[in-house]
CSV table of N, CA and C in Angstrom, one decimal:
chain,number,residue,atom,x,y,z
A,1,UNK,N,-30.4,-31.4,-36.0
A,1,UNK,CA,-31.0,-31.3,-34.7
A,1,UNK,C,-32.4,-30.9,-34.8
A,2,UNK,N,-33.3,-31.5,-34.1
A,2,UNK,CA,-34.7,-31.3,-34.1
A,2,UNK,C,-35.1,-30.0,-33.4
A,3,UNK,N,-35.9,-29.2,-34.0
A,3,UNK,CA,-36.3,-28.0,-33.4
A,3,UNK,C,-37.3,-28.3,-32.3
A,4,UNK,N,-37.1,-27.7,-31.1
A,4,UNK,CA,-38.0,-27.9,-30.0
A,4,UNK,C,-38.5,-26.6,-29.5
A,5,UNK,N,-39.7,-26.6,-29.0
A,5,UNK,CA,-40.3,-25.4,-28.4
A,5,UNK,C,-39.6,-25.3,-27.1
A,6,UNK,N,-39.2,-24.1,-26.8
A,6,UNK,CA,-38.5,-23.8,-25.5
A,6,UNK,C,-39.1,-22.7,-24.8
A,7,UNK,N,-38.8,-22.5,-23.6
A,7,UNK,CA,-39.3,-21.4,-22.8
A,7,UNK,C,-38.1,-20.6,-22.3
A,8,UNK,N,-38.2,-19.3,-22.5
A,8,UNK,CA,-37.2,-18.4,-22.1
A,8,UNK,C,-37.7,-17.7,-20.8
A,9,UNK,N,-37.0,-17.7,-19.8
A,9,UNK,CA,-37.4,-17.1,-18.5
A,9,UNK,C,-36.4,-16.0,-18.1
A,10,UNK,N,-36.9,-14.8,-17.8
A,10,UNK,CA,-36.1,-13.7,-17.4
A,10,UNK,C,-36.3,-13.4,-15.9
A,11,UNK,N,-35.2,-13.4,-15.2
A,11,UNK,CA,-35.3,-13.0,-13.8
A,11,UNK,C,-34.5,-11.6,-13.7
A,12,UNK,N,-35.1,-10.7,-13.0
A,12,UNK,CA,-34.4,-9.4,-12.9
A,12,UNK,C,-34.7,-8.8,-11.6
A,13,UNK,N,-33.6,-8.0,-11.2
A,13,UNK,CA,-33.7,-7.2,-9.9
A,13,UNK,C,-33.0,-5.9,-10.3
A,14,UNK,N,-33.9,-4.9,-10.5
A,14,UNK,CA,-33.4,-3.6,-11.0
A,14,UNK,C,-33.6,-2.6,-9.9
A,15,UNK,N,-32.7,-1.6,-9.7
A,15,UNK,CA,-32.9,-0.6,-8.7
A,15,UNK,C,-34.0,0.3,-9.1
A,16,UNK,N,-34.7,0.8,-8.1
A,16,UNK,CA,-35.8,1.7,-8.3
A,16,UNK,C,-35.9,2.8,-7.2
A,17,UNK,N,-34.8,3.3,-6.8
A,17,UNK,CA,-34.7,4.3,-5.8
A,17,UNK,C,-35.0,5.7,-6.4
A,18,UNK,N,-34.2,6.0,-7.4
A,18,UNK,CA,-34.3,7.3,-8.1
A,18,UNK,C,-35.3,7.3,-9.2
A,19,UNK,N,-35.8,8.4,-9.6
A,19,UNK,CA,-36.8,8.5,-10.7
A,19,UNK,C,-36.3,7.9,-12.0
A,20,UNK,N,-35.0,8.1,-12.3
A,20,UNK,CA,-34.4,7.5,-13.5
A,20,UNK,C,-34.4,6.0,-13.4
A,21,UNK,N,-34.1,5.5,-12.3
A,21,UNK,CA,-34.1,4.0,-12.1
A,21,UNK,C,-35.5,3.5,-12.2
A,22,UNK,N,-36.5,4.1,-11.7
A,22,UNK,CA,-37.9,3.7,-11.8
A,22,UNK,C,-38.3,3.7,-13.2
A,23,UNK,N,-37.9,4.7,-14.0
A,23,UNK,CA,-38.3,4.8,-15.4
A,23,UNK,C,-37.7,3.7,-16.2
A,24,UNK,N,-36.4,3.4,-15.9
A,24,UNK,CA,-35.7,2.3,-16.5
A,24,UNK,C,-36.4,0.9,-16.2
A,25,UNK,N,-36.8,0.8,-15.0
A,25,UNK,CA,-37.5,-0.5,-14.5
A,25,UNK,C,-38.8,-0.6,-15.3
A,26,UNK,N,-39.6,0.5,-15.4
A,26,UNK,CA,-40.8,0.4,-16.1
A,26,UNK,C,-40.7,0.2,-17.6
A,27,UNK,N,-39.7,0.8,-18.2
A,27,UNK,CA,-39.4,0.6,-19.6
A,27,UNK,C,-39.0,-0.8,-19.9
A,28,UNK,N,-38.2,-1.4,-19.0
A,28,UNK,CA,-37.8,-2.8,-19.3
A,28,UNK,C,-38.9,-3.7,-19.1
A,29,UNK,N,-39.7,-3.5,-18.1
A,29,UNK,CA,-40.9,-4.4,-17.9
A,29,UNK,C,-41.9,-4.3,-19.0
A,30,UNK,N,-42.1,-3.0,-19.5
A,30,UNK,CA,-43.0,-2.8,-20.7
A,30,UNK,C,-42.4,-3.5,-21.9
A,31,UNK,N,-41.1,-3.4,-22.1
A,31,UNK,CA,-40.5,-4.1,-23.2
A,31,UNK,C,-40.8,-5.6,-23.2
A,32,UNK,N,-40.6,-6.2,-22.0
A,32,UNK,CA,-40.9,-7.7,-21.9
A,32,UNK,C,-42.3,-8.0,-22.2
A,33,UNK,N,-43.3,-7.2,-21.8
A,33,UNK,CA,-44.7,-7.4,-22.1
A,33,UNK,C,-44.9,-7.3,-23.6
A,34,UNK,N,-44.3,-6.3,-24.2
A,34,UNK,CA,-44.5,-6.0,-25.6
A,34,UNK,C,-43.9,-7.2,-26.4
A,35,UNK,N,-42.8,-7.8,-25.9
A,35,UNK,CA,-42.2,-9.0,-26.6
A,35,UNK,C,-43.0,-10.3,-26.4
A,36,UNK,N,-44.1,-10.2,-25.6
A,36,UNK,CA,-44.9,-11.4,-25.4
A,36,UNK,C,-44.6,-12.2,-24.1
A,37,UNK,N,-43.9,-11.7,-23.2
A,37,UNK,CA,-43.6,-12.4,-22.0
A,37,UNK,C,-44.8,-12.3,-21.1
A,38,UNK,N,-45.0,-13.3,-20.2
A,38,UNK,CA,-46.0,-13.2,-19.2
A,38,UNK,C,-45.4,-13.2,-17.8
A,39,UNK,N,-46.0,-12.6,-16.9
A,39,UNK,CA,-45.4,-12.5,-15.5
A,39,UNK,C,-45.7,-13.8,-14.8
A,40,UNK,N,-44.7,-14.5,-14.3
A,40,UNK,CA,-44.9,-15.7,-13.5
A,40,UNK,C,-45.0,-15.3,-12.0
A,41,UNK,N,-44.2,-14.3,-11.6
A,41,UNK,CA,-44.3,-13.7,-10.3
A,41,UNK,C,-43.5,-12.4,-10.5
A,42,UNK,N,-43.5,-11.6,-9.4
A,42,UNK,CA,-42.8,-10.3,-9.5
A,42,UNK,C,-41.4,-10.4,-10.0
A,43,UNK,N,-41.0,-9.8,-11.0
A,43,UNK,CA,-39.6,-9.8,-11.6
A,43,UNK,C,-39.2,-11.1,-12.2
A,44,UNK,N,-40.2,-12.0,-12.5
A,44,UNK,CA,-39.9,-13.2,-13.2
A,44,UNK,C,-40.9,-13.3,-14.3
A,45,UNK,N,-40.4,-13.3,-15.6
A,45,UNK,CA,-41.3,-13.4,-16.7
A,45,UNK,C,-40.8,-14.5,-17.6
A,46,UNK,N,-41.8,-15.1,-18.4
A,46,UNK,CA,-41.5,-16.2,-19.3
A,46,UNK,C,-42.2,-16.0,-20.6
A,47,UNK,N,-41.6,-16.7,-21.6
A,47,UNK,CA,-42.2,-16.6,-22.9
A,47,UNK,C,-41.9,-18.0,-23.7
A,48,UNK,N,-42.9,-18.5,-24.4
A,48,UNK,CA,-42.7,-19.7,-25.2
A,48,UNK,C,-42.1,-19.2,-26.5
A,49,UNK,N,-41.0,-19.9,-26.9
A,49,UNK,CA,-40.3,-19.6,-28.2
A,49,UNK,C,-40.3,-20.8,-29.0
A,50,UNK,N,-40.3,-20.6,-30.3
A,50,UNK,CA,-40.4,-21.8,-31.3
A,50,UNK,C,-39.2,-22.7,-31.2
A,51,UNK,N,-38.0,-22.2,-31.1
A,51,UNK,CA,-36.8,-23.0,-31.0
A,51,UNK,C,-35.6,-22.3,-30.4
A,52,UNK,N,-34.5,-23.0,-30.3
A,52,UNK,CA,-33.3,-22.4,-29.6
A,52,UNK,C,-32.8,-21.2,-30.4
A,53,UNK,N,-32.9,-21.2,-31.7
A,53,UNK,CA,-32.4,-20.1,-32.5
A,53,UNK,C,-33.2,-18.8,-32.2
A,54,UNK,N,-34.5,-19.0,-32.1
A,54,UNK,CA,-35.4,-17.8,-31.8
A,54,UNK,C,-35.1,-17.3,-30.4
A,55,UNK,N,-34.8,-18.2,-29.5
A,55,UNK,CA,-34.5,-17.8,-28.1
A,55,UNK,C,-33.2,-17.0,-28.1
A,56,UNK,N,-32.2,-17.4,-28.9
A,56,UNK,CA,-31.0,-16.6,-28.9
A,56,UNK,C,-31.2,-15.2,-29.5
A,57,UNK,N,-32.1,-15.1,-30.5
A,57,UNK,CA,-32.4,-13.8,-31.1
A,57,UNK,C,-33.1,-12.9,-30.0
A,58,UNK,N,-34.0,-13.6,-29.3
A,58,UNK,CA,-34.7,-12.9,-28.2
A,58,UNK,C,-33.8,-12.4,-27.2
A,59,UNK,N,-32.8,-13.2,-26.8
A,59,UNK,CA,-31.8,-12.8,-25.8
A,59,UNK,C,-31.0,-11.6,-26.3
A,60,UNK,N,-30.7,-11.5,-27.5
A,60,UNK,CA,-30.0,-10.4,-28.1
A,60,UNK,C,-30.9,-9.1,-27.9
A,61,UNK,N,-32.2,-9.2,-28.2
A,61,UNK,CA,-33.1,-8.1,-28.1
A,61,UNK,C,-33.2,-7.6,-26.6
A,62,UNK,N,-33.2,-8.6,-25.7
A,62,UNK,CA,-33.2,-8.3,-24.3
A,62,UNK,C,-31.9,-7.6,-23.9
A,63,UNK,N,-30.8,-8.0,-24.4
A,63,UNK,CA,-29.5,-7.3,-24.1
A,63,UNK,C,-29.5,-5.9,-24.5
A,64,UNK,N,-30.1,-5.7,-25.7
A,64,UNK,CA,-30.1,-4.3,-26.3
A,64,UNK,C,-31.0,-3.4,-25.5
A,65,UNK,N,-32.1,-3.9,-24.9
A,65,UNK,CA,-33.1,-3.1,-24.2
A,65,UNK,C,-33.0,-3.2,-22.7
A,66,UNK,N,-31.9,-3.7,-22.2
A,66,UNK,CA,-31.7,-3.8,-20.7
A,66,UNK,C,-31.1,-2.5,-20.2
A,67,UNK,N,-31.5,-2.1,-19.0
A,67,UNK,CA,-30.9,-1.0,-18.3
A,67,UNK,C,-29.4,-1.3,-18.0
A,68,UNK,N,-28.7,-0.2,-17.7
A,68,UNK,CA,-27.2,-0.4,-17.4
A,68,UNK,C,-27.0,-0.9,-15.9
A,69,UNK,N,-27.9,-0.6,-15.0
A,69,UNK,CA,-27.7,-1.1,-13.6
A,69,UNK,C,-28.7,-2.2,-13.3
A,70,UNK,N,-28.3,-3.0,-12.3
A,70,UNK,CA,-29.1,-4.1,-11.8
A,70,UNK,C,-28.6,-5.4,-12.2
A,71,UNK,N,-29.5,-6.4,-12.1
A,71,UNK,CA,-29.2,-7.8,-12.4
A,71,UNK,C,-30.3,-8.4,-13.2
A,72,UNK,N,-30.0,-8.9,-14.4
A,72,UNK,CA,-30.9,-9.6,-15.3
A,72,UNK,C,-30.3,-10.9,-15.7
A,73,UNK,N,-31.1,-12.0,-15.4
A,73,UNK,CA,-30.7,-13.3,-15.7
A,73,UNK,C,-31.6,-13.9,-16.7
A,74,UNK,N,-31.1,-14.8,-17.6
A,74,UNK,CA,-31.9,-15.4,-18.6
A,74,UNK,C,-31.7,-16.9,-18.5
A,75,UNK,N,-32.8,-17.7,-18.6
A,75,UNK,CA,-32.7,-19.1,-18.5
A,75,UNK,C,-33.6,-19.7,-19.7
A,76,UNK,N,-33.1,-20.6,-20.4
A,76,UNK,CA,-33.9,-21.2,-21.5
A,76,UNK,C,-34.0,-22.7,-21.2
A,77,UNK,N,-35.2,-23.2,-21.1
A,77,UNK,CA,-35.5,-24.6,-20.8
A,77,UNK,C,-36.5,-25.2,-21.8
A,78,UNK,N,-36.6,-26.5,-21.9
A,78,UNK,CA,-37.6,-27.1,-22.8
A,78,UNK,C,-39.0,-27.0,-22.1
A,79,UNK,N,-40.0,-27.2,-22.9
A,79,UNK,CA,-41.3,-27.2,-22.3
A,79,UNK,C,-41.5,-28.4,-21.4
A,80,UNK,N,-40.9,-29.5,-21.7
A,80,UNK,CA,-40.9,-30.7,-20.9
A,80,UNK,C,-40.4,-30.4,-19.5
A,81,UNK,N,-39.2,-29.7,-19.5
A,81,UNK,CA,-38.6,-29.3,-18.2
A,81,UNK,C,-39.5,-28.4,-17.4
A,82,UNK,N,-40.1,-27.4,-18.2
A,82,UNK,CA,-41.0,-26.4,-17.5
A,82,UNK,C,-42.2,-27.0,-16.9
A,83,UNK,N,-42.7,-28.1,-17.6
A,83,UNK,CA,-44.0,-28.7,-17.1
A,83,UNK,C,-43.7,-29.4,-15.8
A,84,UNK,N,-42.5,-29.6,-15.4
A,84,UNK,CA,-42.2,-30.3,-14.1
A,84,UNK,C,-42.1,-29.3,-12.9
A,85,UNK,N,-42.5,-28.1,-13.1
A,85,UNK,CA,-42.5,-27.1,-12.0
A,85,UNK,C,-43.5,-27.7,-10.9
A,86,UNK,N,-43.0,-27.6,-9.7
A,86,UNK,CA,-43.8,-28.0,-8.6
A,86,UNK,C,-44.2,-26.8,-7.8
A,87,UNK,N,-45.5,-26.7,-7.6
A,87,UNK,CA,-46.0,-25.6,-6.8
A,87,UNK,C,-46.1,-26.0,-5.3
A,88,UNK,N,-45.2,-25.4,-4.5
A,88,UNK,CA,-45.2,-25.7,-3.1
A,88,UNK,C,-46.4,-25.0,-2.4
A,89,UNK,N,-46.5,-23.7,-2.6
A,89,UNK,CA,-47.6,-22.9,-2.1
A,89,UNK,C,-48.2,-22.1,-3.3
A,90,UNK,N,-49.5,-22.0,-3.3
A,90,UNK,CA,-50.1,-21.3,-4.4
A,90,UNK,C,-50.4,-22.3,-5.6
A,91,UNK,N,-50.8,-21.7,-6.7
A,91,UNK,CA,-51.2,-22.5,-7.8
A,91,UNK,C,-51.0,-21.8,-9.1
A,92,UNK,N,-51.0,-22.5,-10.2
A,92,UNK,CA,-50.8,-21.9,-11.5
A,92,UNK,C,-52.0,-20.9,-11.8
A,93,UNK,N,-51.7,-19.9,-12.5
A,93,UNK,CA,-52.7,-18.9,-12.9
A,93,UNK,C,-53.4,-19.5,-14.1
A,94,UNK,N,-54.6,-19.9,-14.0
A,94,UNK,CA,-55.4,-20.6,-15.0
A,94,UNK,C,-56.1,-19.6,-16.0
A,95,UNK,N,-56.0,-18.3,-15.7
A,95,UNK,CA,-56.6,-17.3,-16.5
A,95,UNK,C,-55.8,-17.1,-17.8
A,96,UNK,N,-54.5,-17.4,-17.7
A,96,UNK,CA,-53.6,-17.2,-18.8
A,96,UNK,C,-53.4,-18.5,-19.6
A,97,UNK,N,-53.7,-18.6,-20.9
A,97,UNK,CA,-53.3,-19.7,-21.7
A,97,UNK,C,-51.8,-19.7,-21.8
A,98,UNK,N,-51.2,-20.7,-21.2
A,98,UNK,CA,-49.7,-20.7,-21.1
A,98,UNK,C,-49.2,-22.0,-21.6
A,99,UNK,N,-49.4,-22.2,-22.9
A,99,UNK,CA,-49.0,-23.5,-23.5
A,99,UNK,C,-48.6,-23.3,-25.0
A,100,UNK,N,-48.2,-24.4,-25.6
A,100,UNK,CA,-47.8,-24.3,-27.0
A,100,UNK,C,-49.0,-24.0,-27.9
A,101,UNK,N,-50.2,-24.2,-27.4
A,101,UNK,CA,-51.4,-24.0,-28.1
A,101,UNK,C,-51.5,-22.5,-28.6
A,102,UNK,N,-50.9,-21.6,-27.8
A,102,UNK,CA,-50.9,-20.2,-28.2
A,102,UNK,C,-49.9,-19.8,-29.3
A,103,UNK,N,-49.0,-20.7,-29.5
A,103,UNK,CA,-47.9,-20.4,-30.4
A,103,UNK,C,-48.4,-20.3,-31.9
A,104,UNK,N,-48.2,-19.3,-32.5
A,104,UNK,CA,-48.6,-19.1,-33.9
A,104,UNK,C,-47.4,-19.1,-34.8
A,105,UNK,N,-47.3,-20.0,-35.7
A,105,UNK,CA,-46.2,-20.1,-36.6
A,105,UNK,C,-46.6,-19.5,-38.0
A,106,UNK,N,-45.8,-18.6,-38.4
A,106,UNK,CA,-46.1,-17.9,-39.7
A,106,UNK,C,-45.2,-18.4,-40.8
């Protein structure tokens, strides 16, 4: 099977009523940023990953660092599928380089 660059998208809805919940929300959000995710919109983050195997490893790290309450969903799609996003209102954030060109292979 040919390795393909994929995009992992995380959707989350976490409670933030109590101080502990707010702390968990902030810790999870900071974890995503540290892992290299970029914010697409509030509570929706995405990251370009080298292949499906790396995406699965990333999903495992997300599981280990997720809070116990709330809803977290993970979607992995190819870059070709991602490029077909249609903007109904608004536009893409052009300040962020959001393509395979940023991908560094070691």
